[in-house]
Amino acid sequence: MKITGSQVVIECLVEQGVDTIFGYPGGAILNIYDELYKNSDRIRHILTAHEQGAAHAADGYARATGKTGVVFATSGPGATNLVTGIATAYMDSSPMVAITCNVPSSLLGKDSFQEIDITGVTMPITKHNFMVRRVEDLAFTIREAFLIAKSGRPGPVLIDIPKEVTAALVDFEPLAAGDDGMAKAAAGNGNLRRVFSVAEPTDEEIAAAAELINSAERPVIYAGGGVVISGAEKELLEFAEKADIPVSESLMARSAFPSKHPLCTWMVGMHGTKASNMAITESDLVLALGARFSDRVTSDASKFAQNSRVFQIDIDPAEINKNIPTCGSLVGDIGQILKRLIPLVDSKKHGGWVKQVQEWMKEVPSCYAKDPKDSINPKFICEYINKVAGDDAFITTEVGQHQMWTAQFYPFSKPRTFVTSGGLGTMGFGTGAAIGIQCALPKARVVHIAGDGSFRMNCNELATIQHYNLPIVIVVMNNGALGNVRMWQRLFYGKRFSQTTLDFGPDWVKLAEAYGIQGFRARNAKEFASVFDKAFASGKAAVIDARVDIDEMVLPMVPGGKPIYNQIMELSSEMMD
């Protein structure tokens, strides 16, 4: 059966179970969009306001569902507008396939209109990328791309297709009914160019790890985003409860373990709890599960868990001993490894140790207790959203103080319900991600917590939210500043607030209304409770301008380069004046 390259793209996406594509059309990709029009009953396309929003939406779709997100863009600036979204997915190990089209092959390398070497641009931020020069290679490449994106440690893959390839005819052999497209990625030529197999530790290695765990008197678990990616939340809970081990979490793992569980110490690192940071410091064994020891966690790496043994479990062998030296490791899928470890670990109680960790949990900065009359406490905002939205709601954020407050105060209890940009720290991520989640799970409720600085970067996606009638509630923690940077300027730069005060528009309520979305303003806790109740109950999109004091701080805080036990818990009057 002869079909065009554009038809091959659509047929292969259907094979892979793709039901939604996010994107933005342009000249080079028109053949594919024309074919997409003819197949709108098979694949839904979400037109965003900007390609970056489309990339973040595909990422959010992937993080909420575990499936591979798909994004389309045209050549030149369309493709380069995906770069930040691709890099965000790469840093946080989110599976994504980006399909771009380029100028015809005869025009490549000639500085043609809207030509860009997008495979060269994205080489450092993709698991792999392809330029498909022959239509005969197209089906195989798409199938392989999905295999690469999901296998092992997930991540983004880019496929660039010159325009003439999308129009060329080729004999196409569809996968037989019931065939697994991932398993059949080699269909066509029978040889995978890359094999991404997952290692399986030996029984002896598992037994040795269990013996190490059983011998520890002050163990602590450092859970990373790999626990969520692996879907290993149940195994982590069973493991921690049986061995009676406190669980600290990276930012990416904040939904990996029930926040209200007595063994949960919440976030670790620069803005982590005292319990998490001190548990790591005073432990005799740190079990790192799917965590990469980011500098925001370790700070001064030479003093991180310096009196403890560190044992690392990760699917990516490149992460072992990369940032922190270990006494041992297991390479493989975290969920499968924990299933094998659980029968071998002792059922025991670390009574004194757990009691000490729980005492540390009681030590919180007193500044969060204030109840201002002309602004809203961020802790109240997070806790009230959870009270109304419930544990099933998905929470997205941008990047900044509001992100840290959400991680510090929101009591996540279910996996994948917290979606945020960790490794790259991408301001502008959250609105697109919220769109992706709501499109993937239309019956779910999505609340997007943003900062006024970050929201400026992607508020154009309000058009997408309104057009597709997505009931996303956006809470803008509006402190009139680039709060995180201002906080550093206050503490470490002599209060020289260079270019961080946002004392100019827009009016978020009026902007929302301009897009046909209901807007609310709240200046204190009582007003916030009232307008959030109304917005959430409406079942429609809403923007809430929630006023937060410009000098509200994110505490605890570890100054850059200091050991994680060196936390600022309180601010002196000099710091606040």
XYZ file of C-alpha atoms in Angstrom:
577
model
C 0.000 0.000 0.000
C 1.555 3.283 -1.128
C 0.899 6.345 1.017
C 2.579 9.715 1.512
C 5.111 10.507 4.199
C 2.489 12.648 5.932
C 0.138 9.690 6.056
C 2.972 7.565 7.456
C 3.363 10.065 10.307
C -0.325 9.875 11.204
C -0.544 6.085 10.897
C 2.536 5.559 13.062
C 1.246 7.946 15.733
C -2.037 6.041 15.829
C -0.043 2.806 16.139
C 1.719 4.240 19.167
C -1.580 5.038 20.873
C -1.285 8.810 20.447
C -4.647 10.495 20.976
C -3.555 14.129 21.410
C -0.977 16.322 19.708
C -0.017 19.836 20.781
C 1.391 22.168 18.189
C 1.444 25.131 15.861
C 1.416 24.889 12.043
C 3.639 26.558 9.461
C 4.697 26.235 5.851
C 7.174 23.363 6.135
C 4.808 21.142 8.110
C 1.653 21.902 6.103
C 1.518 18.476 4.455
C 1.300 16.816 7.845
C -1.295 19.282 9.087
C -3.375 18.644 5.968
C -3.289 14.930 6.731
C -4.084 15.642 10.356
C -7.202 17.522 9.200
C -8.348 14.401 7.350
C -7.780 12.286 10.469
C -9.261 14.586 13.104
C -11.562 11.752 14.194
C -8.513 9.684 15.142
C -6.150 12.236 16.691
C -7.037 15.470 18.441
C -4.846 18.510 17.884
C -4.566 21.294 20.471
C -3.498 24.609 18.958
C -1.562 26.611 21.523
C -0.694 30.303 21.424
C 3.050 29.608 21.123
C 5.205 26.598 20.315
C 6.827 26.727 23.747
C 3.382 26.379 25.314
C 2.795 23.347 23.086
C 6.034 21.720 24.236
C 5.183 22.306 27.901
C 1.679 20.953 27.301
C 3.073 17.762 25.766
C 5.391 17.502 28.781
C 2.533 17.992 31.242
C 0.487 15.383 29.370
C 3.371 12.934 29.764
C 4.009 13.627 33.446
C 0.356 13.210 34.425
C -0.271 10.034 32.423
C 3.099 8.334 32.037
C 2.460 8.212 28.274
C 4.653 9.890 25.676
C 3.646 13.469 24.875
C 3.752 14.623 21.254
C 4.353 18.118 19.885
C 4.424 19.451 16.302
C 6.214 22.549 15.013
C 7.321 23.926 11.697
C 10.832 24.849 10.592
C 13.044 27.699 11.751
C 11.587 29.725 14.614
C 8.779 27.223 15.058
C 11.343 24.542 15.830
C 13.585 26.745 17.962
C 10.579 27.831 20.031
C 10.397 24.215 21.208
C 13.928 24.226 22.583
C 13.159 25.394 26.133
C 10.306 22.885 26.401
C 12.492 20.053 25.117
C 15.279 20.972 27.549
C 12.767 21.076 30.411
C 11.587 17.563 29.563
C 15.169 16.352 29.204
C 16.252 17.610 32.622
C 13.234 16.025 34.328
C 13.262 12.760 32.325
C 9.848 13.265 30.741
C 9.009 11.203 27.620
C 8.236 13.381 24.603
C 8.429 13.079 20.832
C 8.817 16.385 18.985
C 8.152 16.286 15.250
C 9.374 19.233 13.205
C 9.532 19.741 9.472
C 12.319 21.511 7.682
C 12.805 23.177 4.327
C 13.213 20.802 1.351
C 16.519 18.940 1.228
C 17.586 20.900 -1.854
C 17.488 24.092 0.253
C 19.287 22.782 3.336
C 22.585 24.489 4.084
C 21.761 27.522 1.959
C 20.445 29.864 4.645
C 16.984 29.351 3.205
C 13.909 31.051 4.586
C 13.060 29.566 8.008
C 15.852 27.006 7.790
C 17.512 25.854 11.007
C 19.666 22.862 11.904
C 17.293 21.809 14.677
C 18.955 18.414 15.152
C 22.229 20.201 15.824
C 20.543 22.677 18.144
C 18.809 19.976 20.199
C 21.537 17.345 20.261
C 22.578 18.131 23.874
C 18.974 18.183 25.172
C 17.454 15.058 23.642
C 17.963 11.375 24.276
C 18.344 11.103 20.532
C 17.276 13.015 17.452
C 16.825 12.222 13.785
C 16.651 13.912 10.421
C 14.718 11.655 8.050
C 16.095 12.172 4.542
C 14.298 9.186 2.929
C 10.609 8.466 3.171
C 11.498 4.764 3.339
C 13.053 5.383 6.755
C 10.172 7.372 8.204
C 7.990 4.665 9.760
C 10.937 2.898 11.335
C 12.275 6.180 12.732
C 8.970 7.159 14.352
C 8.583 3.752 15.957
C 12.160 3.846 17.196
C 11.687 7.366 18.560
C 8.816 6.242 20.766
C 10.861 3.290 21.980
C 13.766 5.545 22.907
C 11.551 8.148 24.597
C 9.972 5.605 26.963
C 12.669 2.996 27.520
C 15.119 3.097 30.409
C 15.340 6.626 31.740
C 12.656 8.477 29.732
C 13.291 11.668 27.833
C 12.554 13.704 24.703
C 13.322 12.624 21.144
C 13.141 14.921 18.101
C 12.373 13.929 14.516
C 13.047 16.503 11.795
C 11.577 15.833 8.340
C 12.389 17.825 5.188
C 9.190 18.918 3.487
C 9.561 16.793 0.348
C 9.726 13.628 2.471
C 6.241 14.377 3.817
C 4.905 14.411 0.229
C 6.814 11.423 -1.169
C 5.086 8.083 -1.691
C 6.235 4.893 -0.012
C 5.074 1.321 0.509
C 3.787 1.256 4.072
C 3.341 -1.889 6.127
C 1.127 -1.228 9.154
C 1.612 -3.171 12.321
C -0.711 -6.137 12.614
C -3.699 -5.802 14.929
C -2.599 -6.364 18.490
C 1.076 -5.758 17.792
C 2.891 -3.676 20.366
C 4.300 -0.708 18.481
C 7.054 -0.290 21.077
C 8.126 -3.910 20.767
C 7.890 -3.719 16.973
C 10.003 -0.611 16.647
C 12.385 -2.496 14.395
C 9.659 -3.335 11.854
C 10.848 -2.564 8.340
C 14.538 -3.265 8.564
C 14.702 -5.555 11.576
C 17.640 -3.842 13.263
C 17.369 -1.380 16.083
C 20.160 1.150 15.936
C 19.910 1.616 19.685
C 18.976 -0.910 22.321
C 17.758 0.548 25.603
C 17.462 -2.440 27.901
C 16.930 -2.116 31.634
C 19.512 -3.764 33.851
C 18.427 -6.343 36.417
C 20.602 -6.759 39.523
C 21.563 -10.277 40.519
C 20.042 -12.006 43.538
C 23.399 -11.683 45.277
C 23.429 -7.914 44.730
C 19.874 -7.576 46.058
C 20.750 -9.673 49.115
C 23.841 -7.579 49.840
C 21.763 -4.389 49.649
C 19.194 -5.837 52.044
C 21.941 -6.782 54.493
C 23.275 -3.220 54.375
C 19.790 -1.829 55.074
C 19.161 -4.270 57.917
C 22.410 -3.304 59.627
C 21.651 0.436 59.645
C 20.551 2.126 62.867
C 19.735 5.569 61.466
C 18.683 5.025 57.847
C 16.934 7.622 55.729
C 15.439 7.397 52.255
C 16.173 10.163 49.771
C 13.438 9.725 47.165
C 13.804 11.368 43.760
C 11.673 11.833 40.699
C 12.587 8.371 39.481
C 10.167 6.919 42.030
C 7.289 8.738 40.319
C 8.515 7.900 36.816
C 8.814 4.237 37.767
C 5.354 4.200 39.332
C 6.962 2.795 42.471
C 4.964 4.753 45.069
C 3.252 1.678 46.554
C 6.530 -0.196 46.779
C 8.199 2.789 48.447
C 5.416 3.025 51.024
C 5.556 -0.701 51.804
C 9.344 -0.659 51.988
C 9.520 2.402 54.264
C 6.822 1.111 56.612
C 8.305 -2.372 56.922
C 11.836 -1.132 57.594
C 10.623 1.953 59.540
C 12.729 4.421 57.573
C 12.027 8.177 57.306
C 11.482 9.408 53.754
C 12.856 12.731 52.494
C 11.930 13.917 49.021
C 13.468 15.934 46.225
C 11.287 18.559 44.559
C 10.432 16.081 41.797
C 9.357 13.458 44.325
C 6.952 15.596 46.351
C 4.018 13.410 45.281
C 5.890 10.120 45.693
C 5.090 9.550 49.385
C 2.004 10.664 51.387
C 2.882 14.006 52.956
C 0.888 13.366 56.127
C 2.505 9.981 56.785
C 4.515 10.004 60.053
C 7.627 8.839 58.184
C 7.481 11.658 55.617
C 9.938 14.484 56.223
C 8.936 16.407 53.079
C 11.489 18.187 50.893
C 15.250 18.086 51.288
C 17.844 20.629 50.213
C 18.076 24.392 49.830
C 14.476 24.995 50.959
C 13.965 21.647 52.613
C 12.646 21.006 56.099
C 15.002 20.844 59.034
C 13.937 17.224 59.486
C 14.978 16.221 55.967
C 18.285 18.047 56.040
C 19.236 16.898 59.525
C 18.129 13.312 58.856
C 20.490 13.174 55.883
C 23.255 14.772 57.959
C 22.887 12.565 61.051
C 22.026 9.282 59.314
C 24.308 6.294 59.021
C 22.773 5.165 55.706
C 21.237 7.259 52.922
C 19.201 5.234 50.428
C 18.934 7.328 47.258
C 16.057 6.092 45.097
C 15.855 7.575 41.619
C 17.579 10.754 42.725
C 20.477 12.463 40.986
C 21.912 14.506 43.901
C 21.170 17.888 42.341
C 23.171 20.820 43.669
C 19.886 22.240 45.023
C 19.733 19.153 47.243
C 23.375 18.682 48.200
C 24.610 22.309 48.222
C 28.191 21.763 49.521
C 28.623 18.248 48.150
C 31.774 17.633 50.209
C 29.718 17.908 53.403
C 26.594 16.100 52.187
C 25.985 12.985 54.311
C 29.680 13.126 55.139
C 29.376 10.738 58.092
C 26.995 8.367 56.355
C 27.144 5.586 53.825
C 25.265 6.395 50.617
C 23.624 3.613 48.619
C 22.158 4.582 45.257
C 19.453 2.877 43.190
C 18.853 4.293 39.725
C 17.874 3.136 36.249
C 20.615 5.252 34.680
C 24.134 3.926 35.384
C 25.563 7.341 34.469
C 24.054 8.773 37.655
C 25.910 6.392 39.966
C 28.773 8.207 41.720
C 28.308 11.216 39.436
C 27.818 13.837 42.149
C 28.133 11.949 45.431
C 30.384 8.937 46.073
C 28.522 5.814 47.131
C 29.326 2.710 49.124
C 27.292 0.633 46.686
C 24.553 0.756 44.095
C 21.916 -1.132 42.154
C 21.086 -0.249 38.562
C 17.570 -0.948 37.359
C 13.914 -0.061 37.641
C 13.190 1.200 41.160
C 9.793 -0.463 41.453
C 11.150 -3.856 40.456
C 14.160 -3.552 42.738
C 12.012 -2.564 45.740
C 9.725 -5.540 45.105
C 12.761 -7.790 45.384
C 14.141 -5.973 48.430
C 10.946 -5.908 50.513
C 10.900 -9.644 51.370
C 14.561 -9.439 52.434
C 14.506 -6.380 54.689
C 13.771 -6.852 58.361
C 10.497 -5.723 59.851
C 11.849 -3.532 62.600
C 11.450 -0.279 64.470
C 13.979 2.535 64.612
C 12.122 4.087 67.523
C 14.659 6.566 68.833
C 15.782 7.614 65.380
C 12.268 8.145 64.034
C 11.327 10.068 67.185
C 14.307 12.387 66.691
C 13.352 12.999 63.067
C 9.781 13.763 64.081
C 11.060 16.256 66.659
C 12.988 18.018 63.897
C 9.749 18.162 61.896
C 8.279 20.410 64.597
C 10.942 23.054 63.993
C 9.504 25.389 61.383
C 10.159 29.088 60.728
C 7.892 31.244 62.867
C 7.368 33.824 60.104
C 4.812 31.524 58.515
C 2.521 32.005 61.514
C 1.739 35.628 60.702
C -1.714 36.510 59.408
C -1.390 39.780 57.490
C -4.516 41.840 56.852
C -3.408 43.339 53.534
C -1.777 40.268 51.946
C -2.166 36.491 52.023
C 0.079 33.966 53.711
C 1.408 31.532 51.045
C 0.996 28.658 53.495
C -2.683 29.483 53.839
C -3.094 29.581 50.048
C -1.578 26.117 49.591
C -3.482 24.527 52.447
C -6.778 26.120 51.445
C -6.462 24.974 47.840
C -5.927 21.425 49.091
C -8.880 21.723 51.468
C -11.231 22.664 48.633
C -9.712 20.845 45.657
C -8.930 17.627 47.512
C -6.153 15.113 47.148
C -7.108 14.108 43.581
C -6.477 17.565 42.100
C -3.418 18.101 39.951
C -1.225 21.016 40.992
C 1.126 22.708 38.543
C 3.500 25.577 39.223
C 5.814 27.956 37.495
C 9.286 28.517 39.006
C 10.134 30.788 41.901
C 8.983 31.451 45.449
C 5.451 30.213 44.772
C 6.941 26.915 43.569
C 8.940 26.478 46.761
C 5.960 27.413 48.962
C 3.863 24.845 47.123
C 6.527 22.186 47.670
C 6.871 23.180 51.335
C 3.205 23.461 52.271
C 0.966 21.511 49.899
C 0.160 18.093 51.420
C 0.453 15.896 48.344
C -0.771 12.367 48.867
C -1.178 10.846 45.396
C 1.443 10.200 42.697
C 1.821 12.470 39.678
C -0.422 15.165 41.176
C 2.464 17.648 41.444
C 3.860 18.802 38.100
C 6.656 21.360 38.107
C 9.922 22.163 36.351
C 12.794 20.909 38.480
C 16.134 20.545 36.750
C 15.900 23.427 34.293
C 13.788 25.680 36.515
C 11.714 26.959 33.608
C 9.677 30.064 34.247
C 6.707 29.789 31.879
C 6.345 26.007 32.231
C 3.252 25.670 34.368
C 0.409 27.067 32.278
C 1.296 24.883 29.317
C 1.718 21.889 31.608
C -1.707 22.528 33.131
C -3.207 22.566 29.630
C -1.554 19.250 28.829
C -2.839 17.632 32.008
C -6.390 18.918 31.533
C -6.448 17.696 27.924
C -5.123 14.284 28.963
C -7.520 13.925 31.898
C -10.626 15.991 31.136
C -12.461 14.833 34.271
C -9.608 15.820 36.568
C -9.384 19.177 38.330
C -6.238 21.176 37.691
C -5.079 24.126 39.784
C -2.129 26.110 38.505
C -0.174 28.049 41.141
C 1.886 30.781 39.476
C 3.983 33.775 40.396
C 3.335 37.118 38.759
C 6.839 37.115 37.272
C 6.552 33.660 35.711
C 2.971 34.106 34.584
C 4.003 37.067 32.446
C 5.974 34.624 30.326
C 3.081 32.414 29.270
C -0.179 34.245 29.970
C -0.844 34.188 26.223
C -1.943 30.574 26.761
C -5.094 31.928 28.406
C -6.326 31.992 24.814
C -5.821 28.221 24.592
C -7.548 27.620 27.928
C -10.562 29.684 26.874
C -10.803 28.254 23.349
C -10.862 24.649 24.514
C -13.013 25.426 27.568
C -10.482 23.970 30.004
C -11.608 24.432 33.652
C -8.150 25.322 34.970
C -8.062 27.572 38.027
C -4.948 29.767 38.019
C -3.835 31.275 41.322
C -1.276 34.033 40.776
C 0.713 34.648 43.949
C 1.211 38.302 43.150
C 3.931 39.958 45.223
C 4.831 42.557 42.620
C 8.354 41.205 42.266
C 10.616 38.515 40.934
C 10.412 37.182 44.464
C 13.135 34.541 44.507
C 15.722 36.858 42.985
C 14.614 39.741 45.220
C 15.035 37.461 48.238
C 18.665 36.768 47.239
C 19.226 40.481 46.692
C 17.913 41.150 50.203
C 20.070 38.508 51.864
C 23.275 38.589 49.831
C 23.372 41.752 47.685
C 22.908 44.537 50.196
C 19.204 45.009 49.383
C 20.026 46.374 45.962
C 16.813 45.343 44.216
C 18.071 45.625 40.671
C 15.298 45.012 38.094
C 13.228 42.714 40.311
C 10.342 45.030 41.228
C 7.306 44.484 38.988
C 5.359 47.634 39.833
C 3.642 47.791 36.460
C 0.870 45.897 34.654
C -0.908 43.920 33.652
C -4.022 43.883 35.765
C -4.514 40.129 35.973
C -8.269 40.374 36.465
C -8.736 42.580 33.421
C -6.371 40.414 31.377
C -8.362 37.304 32.234
C -11.585 39.035 31.283
C -10.033 40.169 27.995
C -9.527 36.502 27.152
C -13.094 35.665 28.156
C -12.066 34.086 31.459
C -13.444 35.030 34.851
C -11.046 37.023 37.009
C -10.954 37.538 40.772
C -8.835 39.543 43.180
C -8.042 38.657 46.796
C -6.168 40.884 49.241
C -6.456 38.785 52.400
C -7.216 35.256 53.546
C -10.954 35.815 53.872
C -11.234 37.189 50.356
C -9.080 34.387 48.961
C -11.250 31.693 50.534
C -14.358 33.334 49.122
C -13.111 33.771 45.558
C -11.376 30.388 45.371
C -14.578 28.667 46.482
C -16.486 30.501 43.769
C -13.895 29.900 41.053
C -13.445 26.212 41.802
C -17.171 25.517 42.108
C -17.888 27.193 38.768
C -16.225 24.377 36.838
C -14.813 26.988 34.475
C -11.427 28.570 33.915
C -10.508 31.342 36.317
C -7.601 33.598 37.252
C -7.208 34.697 40.874
C -4.921 37.636 41.617
C -3.821 36.693 45.151
C -1.794 39.450 46.809
C 1.288 38.277 48.718
C 3.631 40.568 50.648
C 6.609 41.629 48.534
C 9.070 40.648 51.267
C 7.574 37.269 52.176
C 10.501 34.855 52.353
C 11.017 31.200 51.543
C 12.392 29.641 54.721
C 14.196 27.482 55.677
C 16.973 28.381 53.295
C 20.500 27.080 52.823
C 22.782 29.834 51.485
C 24.450 28.871 48.233
C 27.504 26.664 48.718
C 26.874 26.013 52.421
C 26.222 22.513 53.844
C 22.539 21.608 54.057
C 22.590 21.583 57.854
C 23.491 25.278 57.776
C 19.932 26.574 57.364
C 18.523 30.050 57.839
C 15.445 29.399 59.968
C 14.689 32.948 61.109
C 15.438 36.399 59.733
C 17.048 39.051 61.860
C 15.452 42.481 62.107
C 18.391 43.822 60.095
C 17.566 41.462 57.227
C 13.939 42.555 57.195
C 14.452 46.322 57.539
